[in-house]
Coordinates of C-alpha atoms in Angstrom, one line a residue:
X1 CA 119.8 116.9 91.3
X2 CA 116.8 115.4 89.3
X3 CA 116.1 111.4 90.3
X4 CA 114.0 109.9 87.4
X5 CA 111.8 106.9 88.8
X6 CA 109.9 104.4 86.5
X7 CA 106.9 104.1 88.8
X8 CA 104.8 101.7 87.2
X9 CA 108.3 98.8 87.3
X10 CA 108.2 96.1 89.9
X11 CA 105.7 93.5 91.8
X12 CA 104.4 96.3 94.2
X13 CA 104.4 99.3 91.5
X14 CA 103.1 102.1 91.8
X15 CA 102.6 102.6 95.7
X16 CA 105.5 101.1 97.0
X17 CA 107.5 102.9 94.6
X18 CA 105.7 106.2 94.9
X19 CA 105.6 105.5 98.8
X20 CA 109.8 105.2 98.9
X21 CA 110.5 108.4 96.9
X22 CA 108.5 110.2 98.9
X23 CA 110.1 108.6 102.3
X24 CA 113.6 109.2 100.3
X25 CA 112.3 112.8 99.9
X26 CA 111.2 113.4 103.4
X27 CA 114.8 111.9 104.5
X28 CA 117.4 114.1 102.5
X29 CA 116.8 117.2 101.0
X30 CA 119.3 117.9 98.4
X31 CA 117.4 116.6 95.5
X32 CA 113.7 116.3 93.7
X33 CA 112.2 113.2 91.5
X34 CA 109.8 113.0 88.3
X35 CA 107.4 109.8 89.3
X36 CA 107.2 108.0 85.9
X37 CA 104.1 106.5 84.7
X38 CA 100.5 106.5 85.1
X39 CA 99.1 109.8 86.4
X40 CA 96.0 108.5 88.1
X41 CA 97.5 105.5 89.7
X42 CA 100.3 108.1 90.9
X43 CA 98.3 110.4 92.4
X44 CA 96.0 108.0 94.2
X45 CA 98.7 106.9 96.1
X46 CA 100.2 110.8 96.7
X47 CA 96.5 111.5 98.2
X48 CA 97.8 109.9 101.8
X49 CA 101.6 111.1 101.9
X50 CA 103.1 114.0 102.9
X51 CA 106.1 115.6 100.8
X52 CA 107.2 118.7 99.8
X53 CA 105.3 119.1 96.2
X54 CA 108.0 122.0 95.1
X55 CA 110.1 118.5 94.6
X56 CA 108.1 115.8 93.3
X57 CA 107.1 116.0 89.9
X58 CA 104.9 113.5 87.6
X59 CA 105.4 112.8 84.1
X60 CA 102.5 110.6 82.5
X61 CA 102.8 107.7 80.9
X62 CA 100.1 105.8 78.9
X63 CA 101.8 102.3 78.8
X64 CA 103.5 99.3 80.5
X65 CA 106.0 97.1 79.9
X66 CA 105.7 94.3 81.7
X67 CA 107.6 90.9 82.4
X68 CA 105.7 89.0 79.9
X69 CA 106.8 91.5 76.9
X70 CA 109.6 90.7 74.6
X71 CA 112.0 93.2 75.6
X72 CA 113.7 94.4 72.3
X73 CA 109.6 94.4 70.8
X74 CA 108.7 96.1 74.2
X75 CA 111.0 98.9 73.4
X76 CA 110.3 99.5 69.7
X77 CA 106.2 99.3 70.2
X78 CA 105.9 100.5 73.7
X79 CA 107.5 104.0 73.2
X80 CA 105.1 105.6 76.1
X81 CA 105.8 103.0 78.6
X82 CA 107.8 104.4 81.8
X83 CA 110.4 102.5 81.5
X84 CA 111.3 104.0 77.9
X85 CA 110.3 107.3 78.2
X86 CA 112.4 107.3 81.9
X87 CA 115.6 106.1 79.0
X88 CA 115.1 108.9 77.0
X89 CA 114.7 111.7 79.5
X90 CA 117.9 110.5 81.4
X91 CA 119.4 110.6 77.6
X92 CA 118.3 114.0 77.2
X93 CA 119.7 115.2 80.2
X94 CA 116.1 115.4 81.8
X95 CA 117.6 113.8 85.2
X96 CA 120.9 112.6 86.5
X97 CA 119.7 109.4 87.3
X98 CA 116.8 106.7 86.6
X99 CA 116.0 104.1 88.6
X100 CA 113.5 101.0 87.6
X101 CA 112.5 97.7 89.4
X102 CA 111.0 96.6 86.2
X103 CA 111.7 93.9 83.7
X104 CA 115.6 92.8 83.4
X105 CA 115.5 91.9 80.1
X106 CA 113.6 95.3 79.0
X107 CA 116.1 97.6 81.1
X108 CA 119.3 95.7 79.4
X109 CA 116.8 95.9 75.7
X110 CA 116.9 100.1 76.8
X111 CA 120.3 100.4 78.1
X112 CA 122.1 99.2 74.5
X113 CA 119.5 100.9 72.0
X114 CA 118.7 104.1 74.0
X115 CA 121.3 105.3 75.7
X116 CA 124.0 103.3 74.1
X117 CA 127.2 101.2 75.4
X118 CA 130.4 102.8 76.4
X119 CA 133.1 102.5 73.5
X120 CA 134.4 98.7 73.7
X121 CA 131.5 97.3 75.6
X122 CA 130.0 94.0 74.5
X123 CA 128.0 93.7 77.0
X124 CA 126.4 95.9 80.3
X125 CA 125.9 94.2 83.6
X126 CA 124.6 94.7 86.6
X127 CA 127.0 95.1 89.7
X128 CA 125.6 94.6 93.3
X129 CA 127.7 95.3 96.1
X130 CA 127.3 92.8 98.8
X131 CA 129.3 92.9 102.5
X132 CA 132.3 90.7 103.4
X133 CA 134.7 90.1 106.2
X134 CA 137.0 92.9 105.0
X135 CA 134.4 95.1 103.1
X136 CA 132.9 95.1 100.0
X137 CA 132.7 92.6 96.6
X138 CA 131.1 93.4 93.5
X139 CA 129.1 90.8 92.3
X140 CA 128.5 91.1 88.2
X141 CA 126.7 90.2 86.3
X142 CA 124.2 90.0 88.7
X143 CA 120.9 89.7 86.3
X144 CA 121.5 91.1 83.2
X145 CA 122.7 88.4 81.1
X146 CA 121.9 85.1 81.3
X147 CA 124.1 83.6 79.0
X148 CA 127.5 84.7 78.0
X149 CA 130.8 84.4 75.9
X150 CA 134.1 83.9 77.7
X151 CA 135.1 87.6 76.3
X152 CA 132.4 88.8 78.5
X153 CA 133.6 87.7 81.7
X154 CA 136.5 89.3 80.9
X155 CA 134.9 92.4 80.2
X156 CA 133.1 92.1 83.7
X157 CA 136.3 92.5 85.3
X158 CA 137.2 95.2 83.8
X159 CA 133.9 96.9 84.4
X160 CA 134.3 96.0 87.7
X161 CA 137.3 97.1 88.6
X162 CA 136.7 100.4 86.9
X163 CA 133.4 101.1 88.9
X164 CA 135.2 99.9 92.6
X165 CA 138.1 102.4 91.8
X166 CA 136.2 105.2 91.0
X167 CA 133.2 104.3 93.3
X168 CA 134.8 102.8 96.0
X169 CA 138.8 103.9 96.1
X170 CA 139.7 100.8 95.4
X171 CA 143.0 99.9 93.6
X172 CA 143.4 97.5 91.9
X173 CA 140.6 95.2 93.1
X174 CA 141.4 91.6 93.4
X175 CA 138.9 89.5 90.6
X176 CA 137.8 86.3 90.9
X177 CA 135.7 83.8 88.7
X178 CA 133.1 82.2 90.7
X179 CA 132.9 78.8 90.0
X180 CA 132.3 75.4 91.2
X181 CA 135.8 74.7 92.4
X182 CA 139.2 76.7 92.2
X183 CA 140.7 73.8 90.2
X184 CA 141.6 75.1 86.5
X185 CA 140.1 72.3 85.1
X186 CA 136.4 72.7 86.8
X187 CA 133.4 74.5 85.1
X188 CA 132.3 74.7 81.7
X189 CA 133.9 75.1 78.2
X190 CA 132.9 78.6 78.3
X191 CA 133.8 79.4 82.0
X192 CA 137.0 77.5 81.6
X193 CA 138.1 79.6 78.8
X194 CA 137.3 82.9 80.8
X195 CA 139.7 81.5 83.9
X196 CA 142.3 81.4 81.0
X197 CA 141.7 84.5 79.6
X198 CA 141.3 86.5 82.9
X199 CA 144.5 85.0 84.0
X200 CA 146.1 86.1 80.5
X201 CA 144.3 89.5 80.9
X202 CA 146.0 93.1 83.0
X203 CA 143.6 92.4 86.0
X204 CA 144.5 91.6 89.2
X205 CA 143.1 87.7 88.6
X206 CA 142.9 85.7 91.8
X207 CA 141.7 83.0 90.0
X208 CA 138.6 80.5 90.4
X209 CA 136.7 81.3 93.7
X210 CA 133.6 79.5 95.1
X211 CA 130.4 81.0 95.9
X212 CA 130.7 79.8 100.2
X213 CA 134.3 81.9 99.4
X214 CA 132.5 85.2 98.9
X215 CA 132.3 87.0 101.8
X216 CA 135.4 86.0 103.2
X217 CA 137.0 89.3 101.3
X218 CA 139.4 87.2 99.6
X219 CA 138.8 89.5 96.5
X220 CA 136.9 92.6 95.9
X221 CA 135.2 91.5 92.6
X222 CA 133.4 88.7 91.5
X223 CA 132.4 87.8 88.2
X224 CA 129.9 85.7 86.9
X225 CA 126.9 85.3 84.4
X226 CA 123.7 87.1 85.3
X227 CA 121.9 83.9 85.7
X228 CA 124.1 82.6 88.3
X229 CA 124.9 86.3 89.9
X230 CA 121.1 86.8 90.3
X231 CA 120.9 83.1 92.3
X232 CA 123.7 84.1 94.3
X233 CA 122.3 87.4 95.3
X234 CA 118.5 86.1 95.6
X235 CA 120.0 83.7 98.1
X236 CA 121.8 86.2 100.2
X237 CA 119.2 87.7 100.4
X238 CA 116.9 85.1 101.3
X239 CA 119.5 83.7 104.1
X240 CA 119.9 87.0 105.6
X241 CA 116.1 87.2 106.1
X242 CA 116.0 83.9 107.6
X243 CA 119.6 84.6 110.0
X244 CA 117.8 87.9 110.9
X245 CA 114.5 86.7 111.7
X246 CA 115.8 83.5 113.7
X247 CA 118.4 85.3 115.7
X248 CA 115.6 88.1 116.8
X249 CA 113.5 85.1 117.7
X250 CA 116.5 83.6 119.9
X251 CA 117.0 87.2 121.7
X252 CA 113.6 87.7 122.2
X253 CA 112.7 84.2 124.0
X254 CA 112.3 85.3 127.1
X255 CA 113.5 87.9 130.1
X256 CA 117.5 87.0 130.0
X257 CA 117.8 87.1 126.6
X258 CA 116.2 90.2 126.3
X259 CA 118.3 91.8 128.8
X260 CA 121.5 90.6 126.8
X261 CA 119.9 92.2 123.3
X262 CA 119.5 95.5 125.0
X263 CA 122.9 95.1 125.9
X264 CA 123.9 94.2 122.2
X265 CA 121.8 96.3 120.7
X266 CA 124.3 99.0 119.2
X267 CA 126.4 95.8 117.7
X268 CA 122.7 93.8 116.5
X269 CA 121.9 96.9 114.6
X270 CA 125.4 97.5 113.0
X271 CA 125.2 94.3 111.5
X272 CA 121.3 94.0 110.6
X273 CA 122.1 97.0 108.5
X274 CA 125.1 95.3 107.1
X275 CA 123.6 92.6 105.7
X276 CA 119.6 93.9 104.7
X277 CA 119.1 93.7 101.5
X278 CA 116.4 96.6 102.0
X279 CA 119.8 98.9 102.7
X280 CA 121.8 97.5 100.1
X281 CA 119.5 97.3 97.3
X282 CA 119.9 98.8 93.9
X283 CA 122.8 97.9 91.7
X284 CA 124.0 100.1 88.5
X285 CA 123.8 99.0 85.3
X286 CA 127.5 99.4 84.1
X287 CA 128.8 99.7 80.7
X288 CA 126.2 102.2 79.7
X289 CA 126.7 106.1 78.8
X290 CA 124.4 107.0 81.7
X291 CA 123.4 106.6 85.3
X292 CA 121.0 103.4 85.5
X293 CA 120.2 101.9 88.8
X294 CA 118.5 98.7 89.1
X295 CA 116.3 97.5 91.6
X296 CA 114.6 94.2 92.2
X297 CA 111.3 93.3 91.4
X298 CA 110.0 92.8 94.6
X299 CA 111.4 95.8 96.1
X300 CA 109.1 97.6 98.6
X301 CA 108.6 101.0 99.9
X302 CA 111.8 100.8 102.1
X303 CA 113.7 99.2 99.5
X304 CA 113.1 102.2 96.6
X305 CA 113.5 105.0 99.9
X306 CA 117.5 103.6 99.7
X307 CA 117.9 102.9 96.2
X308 CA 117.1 106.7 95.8
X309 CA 119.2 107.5 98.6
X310 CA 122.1 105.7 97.1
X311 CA 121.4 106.9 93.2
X312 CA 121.8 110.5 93.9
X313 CA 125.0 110.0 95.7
X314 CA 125.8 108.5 92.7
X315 CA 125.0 110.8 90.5
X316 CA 126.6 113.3 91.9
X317 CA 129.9 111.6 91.4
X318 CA 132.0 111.9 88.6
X319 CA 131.9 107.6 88.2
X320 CA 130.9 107.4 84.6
X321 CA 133.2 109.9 83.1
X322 CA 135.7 108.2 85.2
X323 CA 134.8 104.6 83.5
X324 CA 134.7 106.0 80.2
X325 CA 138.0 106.8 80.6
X326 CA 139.6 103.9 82.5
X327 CA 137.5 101.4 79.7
X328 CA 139.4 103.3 76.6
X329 CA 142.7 101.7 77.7
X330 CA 141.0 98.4 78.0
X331 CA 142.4 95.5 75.2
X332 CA 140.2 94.6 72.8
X333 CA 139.7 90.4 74.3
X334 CA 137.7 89.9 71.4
X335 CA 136.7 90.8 67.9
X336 CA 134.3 93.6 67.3
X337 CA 132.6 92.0 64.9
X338 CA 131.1 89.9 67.4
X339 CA 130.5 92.5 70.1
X340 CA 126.9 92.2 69.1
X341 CA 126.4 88.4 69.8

């Protein structure tokens, strides 16, 4: 199992990267990974760590796309950046996975004109799995695209439900539309005509849901553009933090409460781990003919060590072949001559 890693993507690139494959490394050792990017900057950061070097392998890179670039330009004149050559090597079979923090717009630039949609995809997104009452939702889009056509949300759905069936054994997950109320007639033009056409559409449509509904497990997917999905799952994450931190500040007050967190501790750590967005980082990039996993821009060391973790689990799955195939007996919500608006 080959992990491909754009080391030079993200806020905190290269160390915390480098630093999290080599903790994922030293965790597991089923699997090796090719640190993409700058050999130099790599190998400073390699000087302090130990690892076993029979499984960590560097492929240089002499460029960087970064958040400033046009994405689609990025891609065409930056063809010895990480985060394209890490595209092509997955495309040539080079690795099972790859894994970036970098640039959304770049990775969803790569996805459609390296490796390629899956037949009848307009559009990829980005699914995160976030923690409810009752399990697991799918949030998507949940970055990728900021702006979309009704057909699209449609097209989430199916995605969706495709991924938590073959990821997840889930079947038929329950979809909902995240909106700003659960009345028909709420939302935009566009969002309006997606309740109608998901309710019109062979999912298992639970209708309009609100964002304070999500983690109630009233349905198992939730679908949404990628500039509202990465608001919702930035805020998670930000509450989380601050639940976390102020509840460790509450137990931690003085001897009593102590005493009662050593008591709770097995519970307290369950659920930290539930919720930390360190843990449940990474999100694939569906509707692409490959593994892409997706990790935020800010992610640290810890972050990347579980986002490698997660990948080659993954990958070793049969989940893309499996969505390939569930996504050929998906109808065709909208023109193809428009699939590339």
């Amino acid at each position: 199992m080959m992990v491909l890693v754009d080391a030079m993507g993200g806020d905190n690139a290269p160390a915390a990267i480098v630093k999290g494959c080599v903790d994922a490394l030293n965790t597991e050792d089923d699997f090796s990974v090719t640190l993409i990017g700058d050999r130099p900057s790599i190998e400073k950061v390699l000087v302090n760590e130990k690892y076993d070097k029979n499984r960590l392998f560097i492929r240089h890179t002499s460029e960087v796309i970064t958040n400033d670039d046009s994405p689609t330009k990025a891609i065409r004149s930056k063809p010895d950046s990480s985060l394209v050559v890490g595209f092509n090597m997955l495309k040539e079979k080079e690795g099972d996975v790859f894994i970036s923090a970098g640039s959304s717009g770049a990775l969803l630039a790569a996805s459609v004109m390296i490796l390629k949609r899956i037949k009848g995809v307009e559009r990829p997104a980005v699914g995160s799995v976030i923690p409810t009452k009752k399990g697991k939702l799918l949030l998507l889009d949940s970055g990728l695209n900021h702006t979309c056509r009704s057909s699209h949300y449609v097209q989430f759905g199916y995605l969706g439900a495709a991924y938590m069936k073959s990821a997840f054994g889930v079947e038929n997950p329950r979809v909902g539309l995240i909106n700003i109320g659960t009345e028909d007639e709420k939302g935009t033009d566009v969002v309006r005509e997606a309740n109608v056409m998901l309710r019109e559409s062979r999912l298992n449509y639970v209708g309009n849901i609100e964002s304070r509904d999500l983690f109630d497990g009233i349905t198992d997917i939730a679908v949404t553009d990628g500039f509202t999905g990465n608001v919702v799952l930035k805020l998670i994450e930000g509450a989380s933090s601050f639940f976390v931190g102020e509840l460790k500040s509450l137990l931690f007050a003085n001897l009593k409460s102590k005493m009662a967190a050593l008591m709770l501790k097995k519970g307290l750590d369950g659920f930290k781990r539930k919720i930390d967005a360190d843990v449940n980082g990474g999100a694939p990039i569906l509707g692409i003919d490959g593994l892409v996993i997706k990790s935020h821009g800010s992610s640290k060391a810890r972050t990347i060590k579980y986002v490698v973790l997660k990948a080659k689990v993954l990958a070793a799955s049969s989940f893309i072949e499996d969505l390939k195939h569930d996504f050929l007996t998906v109808p065709k919500e909208n023109p193809s001559e428009n699939a590339e608006a």
